[in-house]
Amino acid sequence: MSSHHADTAKNFPVTWEELHRHAKALAWRISDKGPWKGIVAITRGGLVPAAILARELNIRLIDTICISSYDHQNQRTAQNLKAPVAVEGEGEGWLIVDDLVDTGKTAAIVRNMMPKAHFATIYAKPAGRPLVDTFITEVSQDTWIHFPWDLNPIAYMQIRND
Ligand SMILES: O=P(O)(O)OC[C@H]1O[C@H](OP(=O)(O)OP(=O)(O)O)[C@H](O)[C@@H]1O
Ligand SMILES: O=c1[nH]c(=O)c2nc[nH]c2[nH]1
Ligand SMILES: [Mg+2]
């Protein structure tokens, strides 16, 4: 996997520890916006953040929406593989979780299915930011966020040392 892309000039690697800390910060920021009927995690990137939020917010009902729109760093047509099953009433009272919004394309598809849900991500880039209700950290549009689950330890150390 290439760590450099023509459109993404900056690399922003995130460690497991940083991700855990940011996910907890997200939980605290939305803790007074519930109660929540449950979490809808957007796979696969939303799964780890959703697990941490479920622990912090004591939520046990977790559904998924399965969407894929990137091959490595290249965006293509979004494939919608599975809609959430537990959601009714336009998603009111539900918490949607993803790792990040970039162009906002994924978020727009999910918002369309659950317009009344609360949409939370850990990271946001400017183009996707208006589609998110709560996020923790904004990075510039030309930044690529590298998550620990996508990197082997050697590549990870090389990016960290750049
Ligand atoms: O705002 P956008 O431009 O739509 O990009 C953000 C989405 O892209 C990534 O998922 P991806 O499609 O790569 O699938 P994955 O979560 O399985 O890695 C990321 O996890 C978000 O879901
Ligand atoms: O790991 C990732 N980092 C990103 O910055 C990004 N943007 C869309 N999809 C992404 N996946
Ligand atoms: Mg994703």
Tab-separated table of C-alpha atoms and ligand atoms in Angstrom:
chain	number	residue	atom	x	y	z
A	1	MET	CA	0.000	0.000	0.000
A	2	SER	CA	1.315	3.411	-0.941
A	3	SER	CA	1.415	5.950	1.833
A	4	HIS	CA	1.602	8.887	-0.574
A	5	HIS	CA	-1.156	10.021	-2.875
A	6	ALA	CA	-1.180	12.892	-5.347
A	7	ASP	CA	-4.088	14.574	-3.571
A	8	THR	CA	-3.071	13.848	-0.009
A	9	ALA	CA	0.113	15.725	0.707
A	10	LYS	CA	0.152	15.188	4.450
A	11	ASN	CA	0.230	11.965	6.436
A	12	PHE	CA	-1.391	11.841	9.850
A	13	PRO	CA	-0.713	8.486	11.523
A	14	VAL	CA	-2.738	7.672	14.612
A	15	THR	CA	-1.636	5.192	17.289
A	16	TRP	CA	-3.976	2.796	19.133
A	17	GLU	CA	-3.458	4.882	22.268
A	18	GLU	CA	-4.329	8.146	20.510
A	19	LEU	CA	-7.371	6.587	18.881
A	20	HIS	CA	-8.607	5.181	22.194
A	21	ARG	CA	-8.151	8.575	23.863
A	22	HIS	CA	-9.926	10.445	21.051
A	23	ALA	CA	-12.791	7.920	21.029
A	24	LYS	CA	-13.234	8.381	24.797
A	25	ALA	CA	-13.228	12.155	24.301
A	26	LEU	CA	-15.973	11.696	21.694
A	27	ALA	CA	-17.991	9.599	24.165
A	28	TRP	CA	-17.761	12.298	26.820
A	29	ARG	CA	-18.715	15.021	24.339
A	30	ILE	CA	-21.947	13.254	23.377
A	31	SER	CA	-22.765	11.762	26.774
A	32	ASP	CA	-25.342	14.462	27.555
A	33	LYS	CA	-26.992	14.214	24.110
A	34	GLY	CA	-28.550	10.799	24.698
A	35	PRO	CA	-30.120	8.557	25.837
A	36	TRP	CA	-29.432	6.394	22.807
A	37	LYS	CA	-31.511	3.524	21.500
A	38	GLY	CA	-28.292	2.036	20.162
A	39	ILE	CA	-25.286	2.546	17.937
A	40	VAL	CA	-25.121	2.066	14.186
A	41	ALA	CA	-21.465	1.473	13.284
A	42	ILE	CA	-20.396	2.183	9.699
A	43	THR	CA	-18.107	-0.685	8.765
A	44	ARG	CA	-15.347	-1.212	8.812
A	45	GLY	CA	-13.754	2.021	10.058
A	46	GLY	CA	-16.521	2.725	12.583
A	47	LEU	CA	-16.247	-0.657	14.313
A	48	VAL	CA	-13.384	0.064	16.707
A	49	PRO	CA	-14.653	3.565	17.608
A	50	ALA	CA	-18.159	2.078	18.115
A	51	ALA	CA	-16.755	-0.575	20.471
A	52	ILE	CA	-15.068	2.093	22.593
A	53	LEU	CA	-18.175	4.339	22.594
A	54	ALA	CA	-20.415	1.391	23.529
A	55	ARG	CA	-18.211	0.729	26.562
A	56	GLU	CA	-18.015	4.374	27.630
A	57	LEU	CA	-21.722	5.087	27.140
A	58	ASN	CA	-22.931	1.666	28.359
A	59	ILE	CA	-24.719	0.882	25.089
A	60	ARG	CA	-25.321	-2.787	24.301
A	61	LEU	CA	-27.423	-2.617	21.144
A	62	ILE	CA	-25.129	-2.258	18.143
A	63	ASP	CA	-26.133	-2.514	14.490
A	64	THR	CA	-24.064	-2.010	11.351
A	65	ILE	CA	-24.356	-0.351	8.014
A	66	CYS	CA	-21.842	-1.778	5.587
A	67	ILE	CA	-20.514	0.686	3.017
A	68	SER	CA	-17.251	0.634	1.120
A	69	SER	CA	-16.038	3.411	-1.173
A	70	TYR	CA	-12.227	3.415	-1.084
A	71	ASP	CA	-9.617	1.055	-2.501
A	72	HIS	CA	-6.610	2.125	-0.509
A	73	GLN	CA	-6.601	5.899	-1.061
A	74	ASN	CA	-8.652	5.864	-4.269
A	75	GLN	CA	-12.316	6.781	-4.018
A	76	ARG	CA	-14.771	4.874	-6.239
A	77	THR	CA	-18.537	4.409	-6.376
A	78	ALA	CA	-19.832	3.593	-2.911
A	79	GLN	CA	-21.043	0.021	-2.469
A	80	ASN	CA	-23.868	-0.272	0.000
A	81	LEU	CA	-23.650	-3.870	1.235
A	82	LYS	CA	-26.028	-3.867	4.198
A	83	ALA	CA	-28.459	-1.365	5.684
A	84	PRO	CA	-29.115	-1.275	9.432
A	85	VAL	CA	-31.954	-3.602	10.474
A	86	ALA	CA	-32.804	-2.263	13.926
A	87	VAL	CA	-33.531	1.298	12.872
A	88	GLU	CA	-37.003	2.727	12.508
A	89	GLY	CA	-38.446	6.260	12.710
A	90	GLU	CA	-35.745	7.835	10.527
A	91	GLY	CA	-33.083	6.870	13.042
A	92	GLU	CA	-34.319	9.143	15.808
A	93	GLY	CA	-32.466	8.437	19.042
A	94	TRP	CA	-29.753	6.427	17.305
A	95	LEU	CA	-26.049	7.175	17.338
A	96	ILE	CA	-24.196	6.673	14.046
A	97	VAL	CA	-20.455	6.164	14.412
A	98	ASP	CA	-17.655	6.269	11.856
A	99	ASP	CA	-13.929	6.818	12.161
A	100	LEU	CA	-13.920	9.904	9.924
A	101	VAL	CA	-15.635	11.988	7.276
A	102	ASP	CA	-13.559	12.972	4.257
A	103	THR	CA	-15.602	14.061	1.191
A	104	GLY	CA	-18.790	13.330	3.163
A	105	LYS	CA	-20.072	10.902	0.530
A	106	THR	CA	-20.429	7.981	2.966
A	107	ALA	CA	-22.038	10.225	5.573
A	108	ALA	CA	-24.526	11.564	3.011
A	109	ILE	CA	-25.699	8.027	2.135
A	110	VAL	CA	-26.160	7.127	5.804
A	111	ARG	CA	-27.839	10.429	6.693
A	112	ASN	CA	-30.289	9.819	3.892
A	113	MET	CA	-31.289	6.516	5.554
A	114	MET	CA	-31.383	7.937	9.096
A	115	PRO	CA	-31.922	11.709	8.856
A	116	LYS	CA	-32.792	12.089	12.564
A	117	ALA	CA	-29.863	10.123	13.979
A	118	HIS	CA	-26.869	11.770	15.646
A	119	PHE	CA	-23.778	11.365	13.463
A	120	ALA	CA	-20.462	11.178	15.333
A	121	THR	CA	-16.933	10.680	14.045
A	122	ILE	CA	-13.517	10.992	15.614
A	123	TYR	CA	-11.924	12.893	12.721
A	124	ALA	CA	-13.343	15.281	10.123
A	125	LYS	CA	-12.011	16.944	6.996
A	126	PRO	CA	-13.596	20.281	5.915
A	127	ALA	CA	-15.675	18.876	3.026
A	128	GLY	CA	-17.402	16.327	5.285
A	129	ARG	CA	-17.627	18.432	8.394
A	130	PRO	CA	-21.130	19.896	7.742
A	131	LEU	CA	-22.550	16.351	7.684
A	132	VAL	CA	-21.291	15.459	11.176
A	133	ASP	CA	-23.040	16.426	14.413
A	134	THR	CA	-20.074	15.785	16.714
A	135	PHE	CA	-16.389	15.127	16.026
A	136	ILE	CA	-13.153	15.536	17.954
A	137	THR	CA	-10.316	16.534	15.608
A	138	GLU	CA	-10.317	18.327	12.264
A	139	VAL	CA	-7.514	17.795	9.759
A	140	SER	CA	-7.009	19.549	6.412
A	141	GLN	CA	-8.533	18.111	3.237
A	142	ASP	CA	-5.111	17.154	1.848
A	143	THR	CA	-4.280	15.025	4.894
A	144	TRP	CA	-4.520	11.239	4.859
A	145	ILE	CA	-5.277	9.755	8.257
A	146	HIS	CA	-3.514	6.415	8.805
A	147	PHE	CA	-5.299	4.146	11.252
A	148	PRO	CA	-3.393	1.528	13.250
A	149	TRP	CA	-5.497	-1.325	11.816
A	150	ASP	CA	-4.421	-0.419	8.249
A	151	LEU	CA	-0.685	-0.292	8.842
A	152	ASN	CA	1.942	-2.903	9.491
A	153	PRO	CA	4.271	-1.920	12.345
A	154	ILE	CA	7.282	-1.251	10.080
A	155	ALA	CA	5.373	1.060	7.692
A	156	TYR	CA	3.801	2.713	10.713
A	157	MET	CA	7.189	3.522	12.259
A	158	GLN	CA	8.460	4.903	8.950
A	159	ILE	CA	5.524	7.309	8.675
A	160	ARG	CA	5.894	8.333	12.298
A	161	ASN	CA	9.564	9.164	11.689
A	162	ASP	CA	8.975	11.275	8.571
B	1	LIG	O1	-16.280	10.939	3.536
B	1	LIG	P1	-15.872	9.890	2.543
B	1	LIG	O2	-15.086	10.476	1.395
B	1	LIG	O3	-16.995	9.032	2.095
B	1	LIG	O4	-14.786	8.958	3.277
B	1	LIG	C1	-14.947	8.467	4.598
B	1	LIG	C2	-15.205	6.992	4.607
B	1	LIG	O5	-14.132	6.307	3.942
B	1	LIG	C3	-13.577	5.306	4.798
B	1	LIG	O6	-14.226	4.057	4.629
B	1	LIG	P2	-13.900	3.065	3.400
B	1	LIG	O7	-14.906	3.230	2.310
B	1	LIG	O8	-12.460	3.209	3.014
B	1	LIG	O9	-14.145	1.605	3.991
B	1	LIG	P3	-13.600	0.947	5.352
B	1	LIG	O10	-14.217	1.684	6.483
B	1	LIG	O11	-14.050	-0.472	5.266
B	1	LIG	O12	-12.085	1.076	5.354
B	1	LIG	C4	-13.858	5.839	6.191
B	1	LIG	O13	-13.890	4.773	7.142
B	1	LIG	C5	-15.218	6.479	6.041
B	1	LIG	O14	-16.258	5.516	6.199
B	2	LIG	O1	-7.711	5.522	6.432
B	2	LIG	C1	-8.303	6.447	5.848
B	2	LIG	N1	-7.809	7.729	5.994
B	2	LIG	C2	-8.393	8.811	5.392
B	2	LIG	O2	-7.912	9.945	5.543
B	2	LIG	C3	-9.567	8.549	4.613
B	2	LIG	N2	-10.394	9.333	3.867
B	2	LIG	C4	-11.337	8.529	3.339
B	2	LIG	N3	-11.131	7.243	3.713
B	2	LIG	C5	-10.029	7.239	4.509
B	2	LIG	N4	-9.412	6.196	5.123
B	3	MG	MG	-15.450	3.453	6.390
